[in-house]
Coordinates of C-alpha atoms and ligand atoms in Angstrom, one line a residue:
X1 CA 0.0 0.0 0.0
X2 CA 2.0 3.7 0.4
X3 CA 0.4 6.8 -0.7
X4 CA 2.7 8.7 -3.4
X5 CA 2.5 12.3 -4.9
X6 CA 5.0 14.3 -7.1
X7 CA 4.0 18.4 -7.7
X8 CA 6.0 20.6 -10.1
X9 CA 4.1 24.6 -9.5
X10 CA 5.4 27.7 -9.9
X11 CA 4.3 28.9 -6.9
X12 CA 5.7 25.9 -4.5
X13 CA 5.1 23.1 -3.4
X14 CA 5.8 21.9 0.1
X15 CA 2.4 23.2 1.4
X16 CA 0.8 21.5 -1.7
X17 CA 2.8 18.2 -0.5
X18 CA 1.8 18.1 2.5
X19 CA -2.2 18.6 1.8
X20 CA -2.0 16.1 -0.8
X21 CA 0.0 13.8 1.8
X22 CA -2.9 14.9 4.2
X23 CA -5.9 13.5 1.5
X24 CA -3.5 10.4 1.3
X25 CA -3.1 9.3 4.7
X26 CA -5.6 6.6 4.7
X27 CA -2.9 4.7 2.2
X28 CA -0.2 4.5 5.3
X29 CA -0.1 6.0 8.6
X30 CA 3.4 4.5 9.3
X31 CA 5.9 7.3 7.8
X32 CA 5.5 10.2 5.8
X33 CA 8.0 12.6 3.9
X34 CA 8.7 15.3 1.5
X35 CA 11.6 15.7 -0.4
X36 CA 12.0 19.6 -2.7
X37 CA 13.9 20.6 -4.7
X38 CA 15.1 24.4 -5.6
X39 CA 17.0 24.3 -8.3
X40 CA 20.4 23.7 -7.1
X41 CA 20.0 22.1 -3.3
X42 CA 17.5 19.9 -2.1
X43 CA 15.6 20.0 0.6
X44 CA 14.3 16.9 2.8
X45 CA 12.0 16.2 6.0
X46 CA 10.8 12.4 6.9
X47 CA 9.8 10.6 10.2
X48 CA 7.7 8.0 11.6
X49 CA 3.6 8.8 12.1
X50 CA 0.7 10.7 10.4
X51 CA 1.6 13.3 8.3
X52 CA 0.2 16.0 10.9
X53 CA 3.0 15.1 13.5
X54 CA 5.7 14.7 11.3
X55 CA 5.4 18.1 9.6
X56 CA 4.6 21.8 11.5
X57 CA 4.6 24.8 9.1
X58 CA 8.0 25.9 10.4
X59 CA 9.6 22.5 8.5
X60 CA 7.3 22.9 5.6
X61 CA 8.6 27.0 5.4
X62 CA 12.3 25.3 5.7
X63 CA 11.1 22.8 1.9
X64 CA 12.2 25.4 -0.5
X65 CA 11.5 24.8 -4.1
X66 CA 9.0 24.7 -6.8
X67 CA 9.5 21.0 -7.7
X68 CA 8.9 17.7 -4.7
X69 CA 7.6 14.5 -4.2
X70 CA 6.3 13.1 -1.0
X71 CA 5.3 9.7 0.3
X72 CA 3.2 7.8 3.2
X73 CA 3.8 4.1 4.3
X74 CA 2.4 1.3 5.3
X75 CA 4.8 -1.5 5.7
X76 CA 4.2 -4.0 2.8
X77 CA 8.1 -5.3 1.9
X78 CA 10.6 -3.6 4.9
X79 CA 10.2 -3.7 8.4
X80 CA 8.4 -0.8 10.6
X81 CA 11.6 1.2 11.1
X82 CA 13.0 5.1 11.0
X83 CA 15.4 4.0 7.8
X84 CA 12.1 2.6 5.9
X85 CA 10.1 6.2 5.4
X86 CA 10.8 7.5 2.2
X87 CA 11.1 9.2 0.1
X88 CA 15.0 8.3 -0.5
X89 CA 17.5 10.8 -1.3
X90 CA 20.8 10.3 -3.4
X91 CA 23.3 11.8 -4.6
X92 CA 25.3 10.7 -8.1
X93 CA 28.3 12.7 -9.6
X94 CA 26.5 15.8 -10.0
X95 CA 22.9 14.5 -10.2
X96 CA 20.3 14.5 -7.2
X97 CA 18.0 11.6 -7.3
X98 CA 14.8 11.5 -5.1
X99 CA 12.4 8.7 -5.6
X100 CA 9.3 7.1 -3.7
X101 CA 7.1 4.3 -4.7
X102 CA 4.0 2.0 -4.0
X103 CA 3.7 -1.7 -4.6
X104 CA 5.9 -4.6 -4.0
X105 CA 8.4 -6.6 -6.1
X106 CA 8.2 -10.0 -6.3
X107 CA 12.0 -10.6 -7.2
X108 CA 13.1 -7.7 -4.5
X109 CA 15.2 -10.6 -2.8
X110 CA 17.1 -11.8 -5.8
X111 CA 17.7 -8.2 -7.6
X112 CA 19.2 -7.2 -4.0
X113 CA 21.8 -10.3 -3.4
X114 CA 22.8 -9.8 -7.4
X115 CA 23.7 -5.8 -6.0
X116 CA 25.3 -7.3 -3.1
X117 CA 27.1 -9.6 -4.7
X118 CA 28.9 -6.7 -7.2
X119 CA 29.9 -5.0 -3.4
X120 CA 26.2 -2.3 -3.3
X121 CA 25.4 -1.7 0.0
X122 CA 21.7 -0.9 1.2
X123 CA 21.0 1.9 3.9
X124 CA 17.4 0.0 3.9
X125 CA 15.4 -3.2 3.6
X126 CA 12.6 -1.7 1.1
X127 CA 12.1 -2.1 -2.7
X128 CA 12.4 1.3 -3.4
X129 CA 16.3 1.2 -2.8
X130 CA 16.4 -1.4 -5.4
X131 CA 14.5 0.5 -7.9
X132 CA 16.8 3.6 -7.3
X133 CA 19.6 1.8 -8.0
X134 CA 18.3 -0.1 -11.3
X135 CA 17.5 3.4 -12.5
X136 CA 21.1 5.2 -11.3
X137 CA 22.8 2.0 -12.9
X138 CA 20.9 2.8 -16.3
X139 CA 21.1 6.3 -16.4
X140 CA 25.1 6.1 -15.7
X141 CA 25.6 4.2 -19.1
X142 CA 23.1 6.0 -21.1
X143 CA 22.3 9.2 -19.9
X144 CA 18.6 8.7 -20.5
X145 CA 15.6 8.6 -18.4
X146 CA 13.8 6.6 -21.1
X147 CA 15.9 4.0 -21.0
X148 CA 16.4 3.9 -17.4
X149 CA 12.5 3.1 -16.8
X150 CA 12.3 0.5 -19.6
X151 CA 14.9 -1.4 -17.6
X152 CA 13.0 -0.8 -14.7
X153 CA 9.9 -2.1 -16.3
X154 CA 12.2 -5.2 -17.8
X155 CA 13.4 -6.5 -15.1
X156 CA 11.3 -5.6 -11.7
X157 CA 8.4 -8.3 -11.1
X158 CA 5.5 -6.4 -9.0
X159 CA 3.7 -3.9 -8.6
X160 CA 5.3 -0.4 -8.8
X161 CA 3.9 3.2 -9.2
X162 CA 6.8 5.2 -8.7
X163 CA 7.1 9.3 -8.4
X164 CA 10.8 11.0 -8.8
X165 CA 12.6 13.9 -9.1
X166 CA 16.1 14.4 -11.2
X167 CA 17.7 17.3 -11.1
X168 CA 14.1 19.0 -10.7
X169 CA 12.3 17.0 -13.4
X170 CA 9.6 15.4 -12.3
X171 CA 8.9 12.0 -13.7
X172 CA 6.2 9.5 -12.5
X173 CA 5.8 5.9 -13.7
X174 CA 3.4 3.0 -13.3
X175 CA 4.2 -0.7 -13.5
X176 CA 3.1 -1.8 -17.4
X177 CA 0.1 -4.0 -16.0
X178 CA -1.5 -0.7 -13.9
X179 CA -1.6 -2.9 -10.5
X180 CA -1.3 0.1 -8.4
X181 CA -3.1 3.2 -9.4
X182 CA -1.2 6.6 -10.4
X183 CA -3.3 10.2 -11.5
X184 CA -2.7 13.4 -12.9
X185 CA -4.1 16.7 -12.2
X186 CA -3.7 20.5 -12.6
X187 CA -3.4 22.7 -10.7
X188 CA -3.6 26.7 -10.8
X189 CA 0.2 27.2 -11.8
X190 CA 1.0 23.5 -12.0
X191 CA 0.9 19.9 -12.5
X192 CA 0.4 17.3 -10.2
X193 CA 1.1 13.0 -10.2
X194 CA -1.0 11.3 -7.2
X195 CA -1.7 7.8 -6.5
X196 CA -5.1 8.9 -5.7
X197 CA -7.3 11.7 -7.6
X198 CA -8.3 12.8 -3.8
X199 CA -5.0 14.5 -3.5
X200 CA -5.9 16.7 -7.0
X201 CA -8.8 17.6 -5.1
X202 CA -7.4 18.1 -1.9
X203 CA -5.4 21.3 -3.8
X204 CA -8.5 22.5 -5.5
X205 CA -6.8 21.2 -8.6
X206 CA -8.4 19.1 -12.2
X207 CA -8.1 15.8 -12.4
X208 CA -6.5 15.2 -16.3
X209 CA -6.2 11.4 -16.6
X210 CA -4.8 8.0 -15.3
X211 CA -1.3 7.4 -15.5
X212 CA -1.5 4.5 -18.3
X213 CA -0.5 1.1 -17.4
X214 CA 3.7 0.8 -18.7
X215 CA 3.4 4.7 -19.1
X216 CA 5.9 7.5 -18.1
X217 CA 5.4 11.2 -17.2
X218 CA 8.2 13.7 -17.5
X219 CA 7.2 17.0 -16.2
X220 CA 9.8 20.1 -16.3
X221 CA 9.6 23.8 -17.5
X222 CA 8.4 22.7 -21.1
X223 CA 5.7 21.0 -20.1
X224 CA 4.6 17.6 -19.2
X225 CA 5.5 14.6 -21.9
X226 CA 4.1 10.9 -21.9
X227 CA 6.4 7.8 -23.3
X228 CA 4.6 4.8 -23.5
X229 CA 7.9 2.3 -22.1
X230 CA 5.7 -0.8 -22.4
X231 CA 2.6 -2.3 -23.6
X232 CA 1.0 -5.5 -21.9
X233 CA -1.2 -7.8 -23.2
X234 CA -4.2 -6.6 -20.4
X235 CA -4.0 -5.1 -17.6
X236 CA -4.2 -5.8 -13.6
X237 CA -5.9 -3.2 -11.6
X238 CA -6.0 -4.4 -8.0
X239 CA -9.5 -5.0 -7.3
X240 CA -8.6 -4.7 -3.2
X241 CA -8.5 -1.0 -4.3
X242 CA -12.3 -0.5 -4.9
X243 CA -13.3 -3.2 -2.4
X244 CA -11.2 -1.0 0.4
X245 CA -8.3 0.8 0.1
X246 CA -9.1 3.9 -2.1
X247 CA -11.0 6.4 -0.6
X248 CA -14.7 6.0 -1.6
X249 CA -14.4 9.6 -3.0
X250 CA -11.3 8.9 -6.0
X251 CA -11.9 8.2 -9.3
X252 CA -9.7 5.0 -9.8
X253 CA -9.0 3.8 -13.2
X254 CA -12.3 5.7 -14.7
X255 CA -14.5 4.5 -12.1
X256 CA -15.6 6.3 -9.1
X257 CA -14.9 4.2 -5.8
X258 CA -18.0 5.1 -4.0
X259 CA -20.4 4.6 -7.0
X260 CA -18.9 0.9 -7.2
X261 CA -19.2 0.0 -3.9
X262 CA -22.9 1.8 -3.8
X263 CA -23.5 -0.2 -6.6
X264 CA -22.3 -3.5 -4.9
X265 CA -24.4 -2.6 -1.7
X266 CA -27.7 -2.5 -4.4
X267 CA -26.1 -6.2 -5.9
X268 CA -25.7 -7.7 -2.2
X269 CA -29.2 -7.1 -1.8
X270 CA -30.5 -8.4 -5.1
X271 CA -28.2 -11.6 -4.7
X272 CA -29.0 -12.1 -0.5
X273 CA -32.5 -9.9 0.1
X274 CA -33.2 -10.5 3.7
X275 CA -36.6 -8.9 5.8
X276 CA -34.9 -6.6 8.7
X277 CA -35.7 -3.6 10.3
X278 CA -32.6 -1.3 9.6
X279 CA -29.6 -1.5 7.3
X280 CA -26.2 -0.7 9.6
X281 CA -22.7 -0.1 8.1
X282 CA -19.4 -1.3 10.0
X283 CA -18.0 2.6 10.0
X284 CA -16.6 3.8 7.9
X285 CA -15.4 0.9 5.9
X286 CA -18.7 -0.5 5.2
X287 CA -20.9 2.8 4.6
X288 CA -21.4 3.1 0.6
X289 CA -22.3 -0.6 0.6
X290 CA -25.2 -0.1 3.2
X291 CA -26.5 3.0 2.3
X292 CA -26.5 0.9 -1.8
X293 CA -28.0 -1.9 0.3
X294 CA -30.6 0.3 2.3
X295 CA -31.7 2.0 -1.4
X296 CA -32.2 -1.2 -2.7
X297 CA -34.3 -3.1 -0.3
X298 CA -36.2 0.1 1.1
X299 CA -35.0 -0.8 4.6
X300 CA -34.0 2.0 6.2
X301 CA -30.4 2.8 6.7
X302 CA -30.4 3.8 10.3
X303 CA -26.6 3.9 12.1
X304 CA -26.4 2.2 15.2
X305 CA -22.7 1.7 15.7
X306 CA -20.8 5.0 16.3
X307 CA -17.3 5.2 15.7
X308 CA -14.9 7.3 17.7
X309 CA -13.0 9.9 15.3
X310 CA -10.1 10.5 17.3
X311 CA -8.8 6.8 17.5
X312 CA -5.5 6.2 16.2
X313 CA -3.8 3.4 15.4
X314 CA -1.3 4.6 18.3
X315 CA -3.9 3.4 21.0
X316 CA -1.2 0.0 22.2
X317 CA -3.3 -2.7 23.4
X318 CA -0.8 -5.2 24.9
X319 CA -3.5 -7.9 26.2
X320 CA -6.9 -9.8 24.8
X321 CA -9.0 -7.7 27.2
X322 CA -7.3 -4.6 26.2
X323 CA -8.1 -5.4 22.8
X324 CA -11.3 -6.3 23.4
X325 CA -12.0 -2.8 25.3
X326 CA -10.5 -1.0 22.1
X327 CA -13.1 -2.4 20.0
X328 CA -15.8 -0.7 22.4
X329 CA -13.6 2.5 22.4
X330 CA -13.5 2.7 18.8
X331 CA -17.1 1.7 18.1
X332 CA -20.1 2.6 20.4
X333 CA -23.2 0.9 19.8
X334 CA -25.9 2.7 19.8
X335 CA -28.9 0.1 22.2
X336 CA -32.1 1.5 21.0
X337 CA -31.8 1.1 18.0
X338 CA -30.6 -2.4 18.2
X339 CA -32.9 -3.7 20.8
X340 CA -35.1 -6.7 19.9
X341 CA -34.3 -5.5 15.9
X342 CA -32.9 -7.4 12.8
X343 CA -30.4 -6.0 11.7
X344 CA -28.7 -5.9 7.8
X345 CA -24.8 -5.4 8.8
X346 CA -22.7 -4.5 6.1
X347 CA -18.9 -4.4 5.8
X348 CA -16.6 -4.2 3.1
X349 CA -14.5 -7.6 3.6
X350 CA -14.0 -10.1 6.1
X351 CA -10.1 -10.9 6.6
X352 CA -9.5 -13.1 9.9
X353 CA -12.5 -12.7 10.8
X354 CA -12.0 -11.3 14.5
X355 CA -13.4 -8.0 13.4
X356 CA -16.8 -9.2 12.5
X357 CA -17.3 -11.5 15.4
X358 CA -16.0 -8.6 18.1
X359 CA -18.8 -6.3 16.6
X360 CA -21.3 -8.7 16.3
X361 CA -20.5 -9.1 20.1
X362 CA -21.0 -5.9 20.8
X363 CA -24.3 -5.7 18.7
X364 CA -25.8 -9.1 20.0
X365 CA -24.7 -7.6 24.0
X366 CA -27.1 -4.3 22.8
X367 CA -29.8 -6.6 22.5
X368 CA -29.8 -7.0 18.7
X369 CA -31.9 -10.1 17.5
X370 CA -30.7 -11.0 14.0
X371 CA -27.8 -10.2 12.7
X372 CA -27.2 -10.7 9.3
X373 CA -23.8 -10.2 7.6
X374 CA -23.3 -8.7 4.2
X375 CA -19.8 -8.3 2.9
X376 CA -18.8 -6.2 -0.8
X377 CA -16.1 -8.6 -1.5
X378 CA -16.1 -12.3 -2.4
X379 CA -14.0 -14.4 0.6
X380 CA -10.9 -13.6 0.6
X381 CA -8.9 -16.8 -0.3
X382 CA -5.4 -16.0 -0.6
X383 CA -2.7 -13.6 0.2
X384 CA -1.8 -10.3 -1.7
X385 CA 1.9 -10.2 -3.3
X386 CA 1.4 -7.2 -4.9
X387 CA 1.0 -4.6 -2.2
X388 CA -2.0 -4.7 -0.1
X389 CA -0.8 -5.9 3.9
X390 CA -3.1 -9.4 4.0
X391 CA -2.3 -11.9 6.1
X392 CA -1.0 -15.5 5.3
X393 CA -3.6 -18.1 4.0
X394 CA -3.1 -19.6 7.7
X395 CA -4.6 -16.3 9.1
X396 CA -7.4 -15.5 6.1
X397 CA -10.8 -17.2 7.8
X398 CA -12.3 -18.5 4.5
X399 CA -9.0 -19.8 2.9
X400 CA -10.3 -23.2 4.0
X401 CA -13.4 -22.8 5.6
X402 CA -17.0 -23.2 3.8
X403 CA -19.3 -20.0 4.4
X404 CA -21.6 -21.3 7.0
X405 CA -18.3 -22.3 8.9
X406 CA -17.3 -18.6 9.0
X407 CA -21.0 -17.8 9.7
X408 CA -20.5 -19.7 12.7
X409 CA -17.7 -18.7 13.7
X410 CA -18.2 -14.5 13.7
X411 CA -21.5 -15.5 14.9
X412 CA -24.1 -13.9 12.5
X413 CA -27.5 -14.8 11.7
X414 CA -26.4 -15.1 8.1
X415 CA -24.0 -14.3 5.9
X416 CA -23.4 -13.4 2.1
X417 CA -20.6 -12.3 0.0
X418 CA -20.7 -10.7 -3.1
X419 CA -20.2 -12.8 -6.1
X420 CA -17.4 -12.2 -8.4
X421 CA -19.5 -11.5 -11.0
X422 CA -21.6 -8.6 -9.3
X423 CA -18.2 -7.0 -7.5
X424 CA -16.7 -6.9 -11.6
X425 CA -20.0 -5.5 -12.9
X426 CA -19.7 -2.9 -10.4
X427 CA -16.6 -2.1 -10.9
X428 CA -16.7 -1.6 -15.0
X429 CA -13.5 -3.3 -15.9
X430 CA -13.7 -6.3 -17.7
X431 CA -12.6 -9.2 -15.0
X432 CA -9.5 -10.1 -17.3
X433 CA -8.0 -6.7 -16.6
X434 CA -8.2 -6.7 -12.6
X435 CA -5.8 -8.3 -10.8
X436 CA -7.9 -10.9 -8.2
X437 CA -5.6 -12.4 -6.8
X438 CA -6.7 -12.5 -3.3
X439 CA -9.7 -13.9 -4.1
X440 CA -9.1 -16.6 -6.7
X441 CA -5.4 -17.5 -5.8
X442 CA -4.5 -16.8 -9.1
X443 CA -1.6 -14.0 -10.0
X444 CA -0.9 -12.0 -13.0
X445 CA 2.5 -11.9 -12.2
X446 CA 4.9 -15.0 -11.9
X447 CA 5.3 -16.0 -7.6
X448 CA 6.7 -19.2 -6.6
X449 CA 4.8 -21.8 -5.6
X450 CA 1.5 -19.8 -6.8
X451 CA -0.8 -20.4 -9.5
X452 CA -0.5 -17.5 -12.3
X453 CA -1.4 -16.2 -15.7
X454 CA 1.1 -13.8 -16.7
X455 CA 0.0 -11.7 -19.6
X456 CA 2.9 -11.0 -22.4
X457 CA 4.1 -7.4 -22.2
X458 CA 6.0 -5.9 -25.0
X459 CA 8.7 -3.5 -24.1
X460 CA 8.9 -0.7 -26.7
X461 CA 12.8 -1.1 -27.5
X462 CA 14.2 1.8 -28.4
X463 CA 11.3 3.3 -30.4
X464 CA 10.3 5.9 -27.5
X465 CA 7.1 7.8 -28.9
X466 CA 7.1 11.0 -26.6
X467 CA 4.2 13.4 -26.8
X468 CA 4.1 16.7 -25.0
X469 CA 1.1 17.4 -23.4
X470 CA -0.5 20.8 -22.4
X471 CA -3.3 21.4 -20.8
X472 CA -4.4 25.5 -20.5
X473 CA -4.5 27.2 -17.8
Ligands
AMP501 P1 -10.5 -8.8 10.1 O1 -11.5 -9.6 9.4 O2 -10.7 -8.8 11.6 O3 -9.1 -9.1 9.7 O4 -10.8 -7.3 9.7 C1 -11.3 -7.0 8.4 C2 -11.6 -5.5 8.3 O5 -10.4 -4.8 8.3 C3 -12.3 -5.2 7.0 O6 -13.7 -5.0 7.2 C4 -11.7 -3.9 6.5 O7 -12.5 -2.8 6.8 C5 -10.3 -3.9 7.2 N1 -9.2 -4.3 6.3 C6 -9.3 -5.1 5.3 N2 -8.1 -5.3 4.7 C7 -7.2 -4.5 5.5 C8 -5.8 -4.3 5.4 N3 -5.1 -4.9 4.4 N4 -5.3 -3.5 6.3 C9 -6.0 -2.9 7.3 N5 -7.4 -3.1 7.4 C10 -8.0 -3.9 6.5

């Protein structure tokens, strides 16, 4: 996961960063850093937490320059520590490389002992280092950022949408099957790459266009250009996006995020109607798919679970009963309006399985009668390679377990997933160009031991076709 954003403007850009960071921070909460560039010096602030305590305006002041990129992490591939926030800054003869990136590599551990082995060291244990050094290494012996990406798209296995700054050119890329989104938007005096159109928005800013799938973005004084690097057969949007990660408010891929899983909410109730007095959503995770569900059947969408805003994922819960109070903390239900009722719950997946079953506790405790579970996502089968944090197939509740097994064992009245089917129609994109993965076991990337179906991707040798772009004012 890792939110990412790149911002050339005239006018600076650490304040932009850091709101764009700020519209981003539901991608990571772990790190967060900005990294500008004036001209001739850069200029660099990281540290672990939300992007409110890391930064003050006093450090954002001290950013200087009209060019920057910035990141925020959550932990996918390298550990939860200080030298893992990003984005990373080096320094080559006289060239000043900053770079951040979201997804995961599937060959990160082989590329890294082939570095070792020629006497590289690593200052961290995260695929980003590895992609820096693929592009420096390329760059050395041709001199060209064209080249340097196609390498990058030859020979990293993953998922990578990746924002960097050279010299003060801004150049963002995206991994040549799409898996983890990348936008761009204008703003007043500027241009700005985000993983997310949210952070376009967040700057008052026009979203222009996806980054294309195998596509790279240069953006300097003359403008922005686009080289198509590589072309793959289809492409892999991660579905886990739409099902969760995105904010319901960005347009992913063409498709709006909270009209999909509205839509979904409408399909749970067509495939799993159900009598009940009220429709409730699991906050805030679950709330387009109840209010689709609640339009649907005509059963009112009434909440009766309140969550507590200022929750963080600092609150350290060192026992079982400590976790068990942190669910109440977090989400207060609300007893007349579950006393002696049916109730419609609807959440946006089911992973172990431990949230469901504490919240059902805490409904059935408020006097609730039925309870009947309706999730937007089919099971979740597998585990995610490609960037989402999922846990093993040990930990996922329905790798191996029939539905009415998990019914039992979170406790609900029923339960129903969405089909497959319903969650692609929602979505828009033909099923062959979404990367399901967690829920069919199947990859469209090569992983050991794991079933795949690589598409063929044709890397555009030498025949770069750049177009420059403008877009008005
Ligand atoms: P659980 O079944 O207890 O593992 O929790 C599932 C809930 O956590 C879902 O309803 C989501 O809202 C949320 N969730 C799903 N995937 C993730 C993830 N990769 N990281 C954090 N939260 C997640």
């Amino acid at each position: 996961m890792c939110g990412i954003v790149g911002i050339r403007d005239a006018g600076g850009v650490s304040f932009s960063l850091y709101y764009a960071l700020y519209a981003l921070q539901h991608r990571g909460q772990e790190s967060a850093g900005i990294s500008t560039f004036d001209g001739s010096r850069l200029y660099k602030h990281k540290g672990q937490g939300l992007v409110a305590d890391v930064f003050d305006s006093s450090i954002l002041e001290s950013l200087e320059g009209t060019v920057g990129i910035g990141h925020v992490r959550y932990p996918t591939t390298g550990a939860n520590r200080p030298e893992n926030a990003q984005p990373f800054n080096f320094a080559h003869r006289d060239h000043i490389l900053s770079i951040a990136h979201n997804g995961n590599l599937v060959n990160s551990r082989e590329l890294r002992e082939e570095y070792e082995s020629q006497g590289q060291l690593f200052c961290s244990t995260t695929d980003t280092e590895i992609i820096a050094k693929v592009i420096t290494e390329e760059m050395c012996k041709s001199g060209c950022i064209e080249d340097a990406v196609h390498r990058c798209m030859r020979i990293l296995k993953g998922s990578y949408s990746v924002v960097m700054m050279i010299d003060g050119v801004l150049i963002g890329f995206r991994d040549p099957l799409g898996i983890k989104p990348l936008c761009i938007g204008k703003t007043e005096q500027g241009l700005i790459i985000a993983s997310e159109s949210v952070a376009i928005d967040a700057l008052g800013g026009r979203f222009l266009r996806d980054v294309a799938p195998g596509e790279m973005i240069c953006i300097d004084d003359q403008g922005m250009r686009s080289t198509q690097i590589a072309v793959a057969q289809r492409r892999a949007h991660c579905i886990f996006e739409y099902i969760y990660f995105a904010r319901a408010d960005a347009i992913l891929d063409g498709a709006l995020v909270y009209d999909v899983r509205l839509k979904i909410g409408g399909k749970l109730f067509e495939e799993a109607p159900v009598p009940a007095d009220s429709v409730c959503t699991v906050p805030d995770s679950g709330t387009a798919y109840a209010i689709g569900y609640s339009e649907r059947s005509k059963i009112p969408y009434v909440e009766s679970l309140l969550k507590n805003r200022y929750m963080g994922r600092t609150f350290i819960m060192a026992t079982q009963t400590e976790r068990e109070l942190a669910v109440r903390i977090k989400l207060n239900p609300i007893k007349s309006h579950l006393d002696n009722k049916s109730i419609v719950l609807v959440d946006d997946s089911i992973v172990r399985g431990t949230t469901s079953r504490r919240i059902i506790g805490i409904m059935r405790d408020a006097g609730a009668r039925e309870i009947h579970m309706r999730i937007g996502s089919p099971p979740i089968k597998a585990p995610c390679y490609l960037g989402v944090d999922m846990p093993t197939r040990e930990e996922l509740i329905a790798s191996d377990k029939a539905m009415d097994e998990v019914r039992k064992r979170i406790t609900a009245t029923s339960l129903h997933h969405i089909s497959i089917e319903a969650l692609v129609e929602a979505i828009g994109i033909d099923r062959s160009n979404l990367c399901t993965g967690c829920l069919s076991g199947c990859y469209p990337v090569e992983i050991s031991g794991e079933e795949s179906s690589s598409p063929d991707i044709d890397y555009l040798d030498g025949t770069f076709q750049t177009r420059l772009e403008s877009f008005g004012s």
